[in-house]
mmCIF file of C-alpha atoms and ligand atoms in Angstrom:
data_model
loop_
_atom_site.group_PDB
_atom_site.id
_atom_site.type_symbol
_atom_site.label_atom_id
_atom_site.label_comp_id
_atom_site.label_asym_id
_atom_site.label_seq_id
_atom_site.Cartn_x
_atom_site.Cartn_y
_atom_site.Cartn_z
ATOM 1 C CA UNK A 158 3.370 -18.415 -25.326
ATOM 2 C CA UNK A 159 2.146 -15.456 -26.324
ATOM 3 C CA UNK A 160 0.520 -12.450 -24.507
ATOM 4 C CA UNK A 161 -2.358 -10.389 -25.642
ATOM 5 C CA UNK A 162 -2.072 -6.697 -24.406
ATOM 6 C CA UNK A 163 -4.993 -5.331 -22.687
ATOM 7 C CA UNK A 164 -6.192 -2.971 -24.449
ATOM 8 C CA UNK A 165 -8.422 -0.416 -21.814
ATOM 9 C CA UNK A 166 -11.903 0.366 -22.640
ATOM 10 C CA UNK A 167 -14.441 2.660 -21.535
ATOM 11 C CA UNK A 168 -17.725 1.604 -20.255
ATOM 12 C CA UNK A 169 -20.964 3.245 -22.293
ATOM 13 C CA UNK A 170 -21.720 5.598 -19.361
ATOM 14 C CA UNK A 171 -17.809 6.855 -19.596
ATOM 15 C CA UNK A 172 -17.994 6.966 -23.640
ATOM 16 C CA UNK A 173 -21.226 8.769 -23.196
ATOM 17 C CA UNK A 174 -19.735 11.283 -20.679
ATOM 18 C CA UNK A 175 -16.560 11.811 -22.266
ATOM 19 C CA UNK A 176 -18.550 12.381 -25.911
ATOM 20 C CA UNK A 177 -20.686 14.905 -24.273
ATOM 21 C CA UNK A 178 -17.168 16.558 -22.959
ATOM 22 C CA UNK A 179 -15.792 16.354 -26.174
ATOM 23 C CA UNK A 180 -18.648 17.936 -28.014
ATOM 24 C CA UNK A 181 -18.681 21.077 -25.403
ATOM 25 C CA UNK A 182 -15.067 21.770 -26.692
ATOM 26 C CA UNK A 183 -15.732 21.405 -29.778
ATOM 27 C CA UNK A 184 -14.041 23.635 -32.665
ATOM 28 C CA UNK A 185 -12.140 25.752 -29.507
ATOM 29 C CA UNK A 186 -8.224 26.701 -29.972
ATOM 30 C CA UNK A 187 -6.372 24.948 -26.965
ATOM 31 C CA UNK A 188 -9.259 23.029 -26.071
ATOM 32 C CA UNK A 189 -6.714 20.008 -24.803
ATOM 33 C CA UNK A 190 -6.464 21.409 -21.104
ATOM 34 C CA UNK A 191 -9.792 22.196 -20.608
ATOM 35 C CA UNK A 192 -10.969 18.805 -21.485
ATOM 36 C CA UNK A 193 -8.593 17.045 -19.506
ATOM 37 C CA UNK A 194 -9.504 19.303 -16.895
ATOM 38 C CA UNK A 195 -13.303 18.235 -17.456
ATOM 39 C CA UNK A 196 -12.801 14.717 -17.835
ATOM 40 C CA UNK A 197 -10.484 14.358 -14.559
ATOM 41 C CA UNK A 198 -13.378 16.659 -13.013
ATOM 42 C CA UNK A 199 -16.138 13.956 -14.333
ATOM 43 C CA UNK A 200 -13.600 10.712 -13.758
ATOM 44 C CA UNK A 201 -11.892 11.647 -11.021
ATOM 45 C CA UNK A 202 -8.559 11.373 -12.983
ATOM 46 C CA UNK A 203 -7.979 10.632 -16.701
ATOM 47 C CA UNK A 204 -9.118 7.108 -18.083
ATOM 48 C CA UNK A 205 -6.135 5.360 -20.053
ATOM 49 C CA UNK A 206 -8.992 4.891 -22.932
ATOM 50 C CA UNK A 207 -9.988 8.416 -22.792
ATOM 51 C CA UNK A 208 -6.377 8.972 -24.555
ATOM 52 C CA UNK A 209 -6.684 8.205 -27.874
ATOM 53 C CA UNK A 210 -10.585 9.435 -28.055
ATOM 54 C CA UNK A 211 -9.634 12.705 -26.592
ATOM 55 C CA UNK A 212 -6.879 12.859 -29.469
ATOM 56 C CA UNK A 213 -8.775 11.753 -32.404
ATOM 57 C CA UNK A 214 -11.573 14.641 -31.496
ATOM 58 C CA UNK A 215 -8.246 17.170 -31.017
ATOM 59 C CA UNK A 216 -6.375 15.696 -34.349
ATOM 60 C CA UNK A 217 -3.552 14.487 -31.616
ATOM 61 C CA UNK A 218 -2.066 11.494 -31.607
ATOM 62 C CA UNK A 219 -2.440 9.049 -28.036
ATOM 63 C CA UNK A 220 1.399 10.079 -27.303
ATOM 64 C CA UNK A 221 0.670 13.987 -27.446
ATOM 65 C CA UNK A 222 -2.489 13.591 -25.346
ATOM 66 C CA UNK A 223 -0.565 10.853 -22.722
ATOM 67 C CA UNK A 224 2.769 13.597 -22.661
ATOM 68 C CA UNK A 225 0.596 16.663 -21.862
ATOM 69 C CA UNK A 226 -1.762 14.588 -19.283
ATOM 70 C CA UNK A 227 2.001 13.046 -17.876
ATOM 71 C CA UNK A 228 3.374 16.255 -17.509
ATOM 72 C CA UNK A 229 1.081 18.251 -15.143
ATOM 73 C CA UNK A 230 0.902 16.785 -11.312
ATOM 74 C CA UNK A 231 -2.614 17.698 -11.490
ATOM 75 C CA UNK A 232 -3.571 14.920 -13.814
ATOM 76 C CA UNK A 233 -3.632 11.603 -12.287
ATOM 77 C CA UNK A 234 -4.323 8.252 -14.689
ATOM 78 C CA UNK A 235 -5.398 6.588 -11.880
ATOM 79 C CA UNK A 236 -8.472 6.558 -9.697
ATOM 80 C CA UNK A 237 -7.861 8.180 -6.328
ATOM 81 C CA UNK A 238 -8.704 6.933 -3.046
ATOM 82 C CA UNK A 239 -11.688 8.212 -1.092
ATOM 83 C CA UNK A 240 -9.640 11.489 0.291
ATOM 84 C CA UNK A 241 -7.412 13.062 -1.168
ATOM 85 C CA UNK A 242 -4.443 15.188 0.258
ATOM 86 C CA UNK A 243 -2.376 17.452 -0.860
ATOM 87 C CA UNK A 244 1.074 18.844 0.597
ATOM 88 C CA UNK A 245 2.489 21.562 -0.564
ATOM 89 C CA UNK A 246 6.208 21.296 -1.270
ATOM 90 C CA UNK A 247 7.378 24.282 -2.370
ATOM 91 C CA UNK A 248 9.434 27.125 -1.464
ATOM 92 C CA UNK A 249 7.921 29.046 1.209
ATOM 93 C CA UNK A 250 5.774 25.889 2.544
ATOM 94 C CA UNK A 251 9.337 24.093 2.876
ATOM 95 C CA UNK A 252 10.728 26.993 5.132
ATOM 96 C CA UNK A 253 8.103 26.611 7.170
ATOM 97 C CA UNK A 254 7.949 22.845 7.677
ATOM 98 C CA UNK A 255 6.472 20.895 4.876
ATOM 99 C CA UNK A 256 9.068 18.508 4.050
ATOM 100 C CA UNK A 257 8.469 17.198 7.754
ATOM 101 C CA UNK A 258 4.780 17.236 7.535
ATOM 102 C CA UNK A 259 5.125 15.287 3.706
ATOM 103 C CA UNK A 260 7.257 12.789 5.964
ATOM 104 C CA UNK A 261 4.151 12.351 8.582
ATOM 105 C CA UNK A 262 1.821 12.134 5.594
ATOM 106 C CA UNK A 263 2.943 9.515 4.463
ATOM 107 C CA UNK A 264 3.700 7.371 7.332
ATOM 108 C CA UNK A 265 -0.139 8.240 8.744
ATOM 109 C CA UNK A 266 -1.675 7.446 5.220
ATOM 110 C CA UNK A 267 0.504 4.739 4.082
ATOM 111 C CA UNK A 268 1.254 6.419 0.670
ATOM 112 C CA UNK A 269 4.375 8.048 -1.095
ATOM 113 C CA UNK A 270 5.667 9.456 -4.341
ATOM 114 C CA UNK A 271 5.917 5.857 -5.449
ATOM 115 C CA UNK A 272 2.368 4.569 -4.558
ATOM 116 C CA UNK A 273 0.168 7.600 -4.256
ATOM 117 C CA UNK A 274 -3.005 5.538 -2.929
ATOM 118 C CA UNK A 275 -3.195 3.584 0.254
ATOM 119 C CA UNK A 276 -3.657 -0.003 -0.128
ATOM 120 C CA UNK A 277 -7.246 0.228 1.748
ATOM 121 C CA UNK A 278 -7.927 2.952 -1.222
ATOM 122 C CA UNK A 279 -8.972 5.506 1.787
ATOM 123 C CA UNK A 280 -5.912 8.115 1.120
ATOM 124 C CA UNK A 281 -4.559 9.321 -2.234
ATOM 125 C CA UNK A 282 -1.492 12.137 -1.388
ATOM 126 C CA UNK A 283 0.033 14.087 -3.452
ATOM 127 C CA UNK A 284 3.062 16.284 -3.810
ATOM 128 C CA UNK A 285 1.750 20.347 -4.947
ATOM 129 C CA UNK A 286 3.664 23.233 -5.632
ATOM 130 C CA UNK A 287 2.213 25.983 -4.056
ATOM 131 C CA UNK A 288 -1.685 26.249 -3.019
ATOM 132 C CA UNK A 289 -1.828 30.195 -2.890
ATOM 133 C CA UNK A 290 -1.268 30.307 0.742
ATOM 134 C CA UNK A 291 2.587 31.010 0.684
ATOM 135 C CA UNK A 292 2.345 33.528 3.645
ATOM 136 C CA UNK A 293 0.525 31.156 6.037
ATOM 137 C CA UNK A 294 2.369 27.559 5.321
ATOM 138 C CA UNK A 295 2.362 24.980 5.385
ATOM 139 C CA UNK A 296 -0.367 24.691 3.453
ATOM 140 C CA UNK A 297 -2.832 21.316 2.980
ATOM 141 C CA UNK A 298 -5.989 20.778 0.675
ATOM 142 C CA UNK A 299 -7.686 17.777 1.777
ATOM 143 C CA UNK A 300 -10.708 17.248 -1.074
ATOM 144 C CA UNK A 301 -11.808 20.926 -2.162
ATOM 145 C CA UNK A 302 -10.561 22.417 1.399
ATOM 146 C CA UNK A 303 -7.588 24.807 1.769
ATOM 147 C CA UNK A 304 -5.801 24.525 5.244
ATOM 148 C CA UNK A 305 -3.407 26.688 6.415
ATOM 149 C CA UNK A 306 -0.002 26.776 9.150
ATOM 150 C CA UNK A 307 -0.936 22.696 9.562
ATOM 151 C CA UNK A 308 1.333 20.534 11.633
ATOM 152 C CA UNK A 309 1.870 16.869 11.961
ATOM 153 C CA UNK A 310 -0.826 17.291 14.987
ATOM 154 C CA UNK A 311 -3.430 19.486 13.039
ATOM 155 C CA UNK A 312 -3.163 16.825 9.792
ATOM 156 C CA UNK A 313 -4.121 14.142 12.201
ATOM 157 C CA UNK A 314 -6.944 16.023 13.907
ATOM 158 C CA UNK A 315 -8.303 16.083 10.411
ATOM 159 C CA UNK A 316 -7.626 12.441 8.697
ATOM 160 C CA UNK A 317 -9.452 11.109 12.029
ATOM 161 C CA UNK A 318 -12.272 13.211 11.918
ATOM 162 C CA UNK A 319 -12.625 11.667 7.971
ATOM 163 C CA UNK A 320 -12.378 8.137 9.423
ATOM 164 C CA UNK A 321 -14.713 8.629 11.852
ATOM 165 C CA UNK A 322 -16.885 10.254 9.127
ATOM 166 C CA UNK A 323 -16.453 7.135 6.693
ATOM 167 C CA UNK A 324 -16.966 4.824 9.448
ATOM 168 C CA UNK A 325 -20.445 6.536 10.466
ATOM 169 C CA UNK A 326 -21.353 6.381 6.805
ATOM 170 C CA UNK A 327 -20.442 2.846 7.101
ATOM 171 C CA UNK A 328 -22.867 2.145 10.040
ATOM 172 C CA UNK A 329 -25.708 3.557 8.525
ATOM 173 C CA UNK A 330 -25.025 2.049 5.491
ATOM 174 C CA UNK A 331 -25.032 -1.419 7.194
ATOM 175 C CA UNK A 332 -28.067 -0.480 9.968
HETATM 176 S S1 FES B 69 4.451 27.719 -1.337
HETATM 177 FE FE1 FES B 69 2.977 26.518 -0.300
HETATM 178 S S2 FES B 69 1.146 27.572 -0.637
HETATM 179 FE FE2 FES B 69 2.578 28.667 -1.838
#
């Protein structure tokens, strides 16, 4: 028997979205990066069927758009869950604890390197290397928020005040 691959497709509102991205960029040198950055921004990560569109508009083939978008930890080809956290892992945030709180991150959310997204699709964590706060480690951003000199404690203090959050949303949503 034989197996057809599946071949991913973007819906018209993504085609539309990432056409109107596309055309913004138009004609610019380097425009790869800041359309990736765009379409993650619009997405939430990078669309496996975005590849090949994004390289036909940049004269690149799928492979040069897939290496570039594999290559930065920023870019993720999946969607996230409905938080996502980031540890910092590098130098100064590992003197200062990180690799311990990266433990307790992913014991609390259920995620590691190898499956960034809980299975309940409430946590996505991620490995960083440095969020700018190298004086005041270890340093978190959980969604657009910096945080600063957290602790296995002060990490927890925070995912439970967003499950409480999503669980309010969820009893108004139901009310
Ligand atoms: S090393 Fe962690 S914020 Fe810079």
């Amino acid at each position: 028997m034989t197996t057809t691959p599946i071949t991913p497709v973007l819906s018209a509102d993504e085609a539309q979205a990432l056409a109107g991205i596309l055309a913004a960029h138009a004609g610019r040198p380097g425009a790869l990066l800041p359309i990736l950055h765009d379409v993650q921004h619009a997405f939430g990560h990078i669309p496996r069927a975005s590849l090949a569109v994004i390289g036909r508009a940049l004269n690149l083939s799928r492979a040069e758009v897939h290496g570039v978008v594999t290559y930065y930890d920023h870019f993720r080809t999946e969607p996230a869950g409905r938080h996502v956290i980031q540890v910092c892992r590098a130098e100064a945030c590992q003197a200062r604890g990180s690799e311990a709180l990266w433990t307790h991150a992913c014991r609390r959310t259920g995620c590691d390197e190898d499956r960034p997204t809980s299975a309940d699709g409430q946590w996505t964590l991620e490995p960083v290397y440095c969020l700018g706060l190298c004086a005041s480690g270890p340093s978190v951003q959980i969604g657009e928020r910096l945080h600063a000199r957290m602790n296995p404690a002060s990490l927890d203090a925070k995912l439970a005040a967003l499950d409480v959050a999503a669980t309010a949303q969820g009893t108004e949503v139901s009310a």
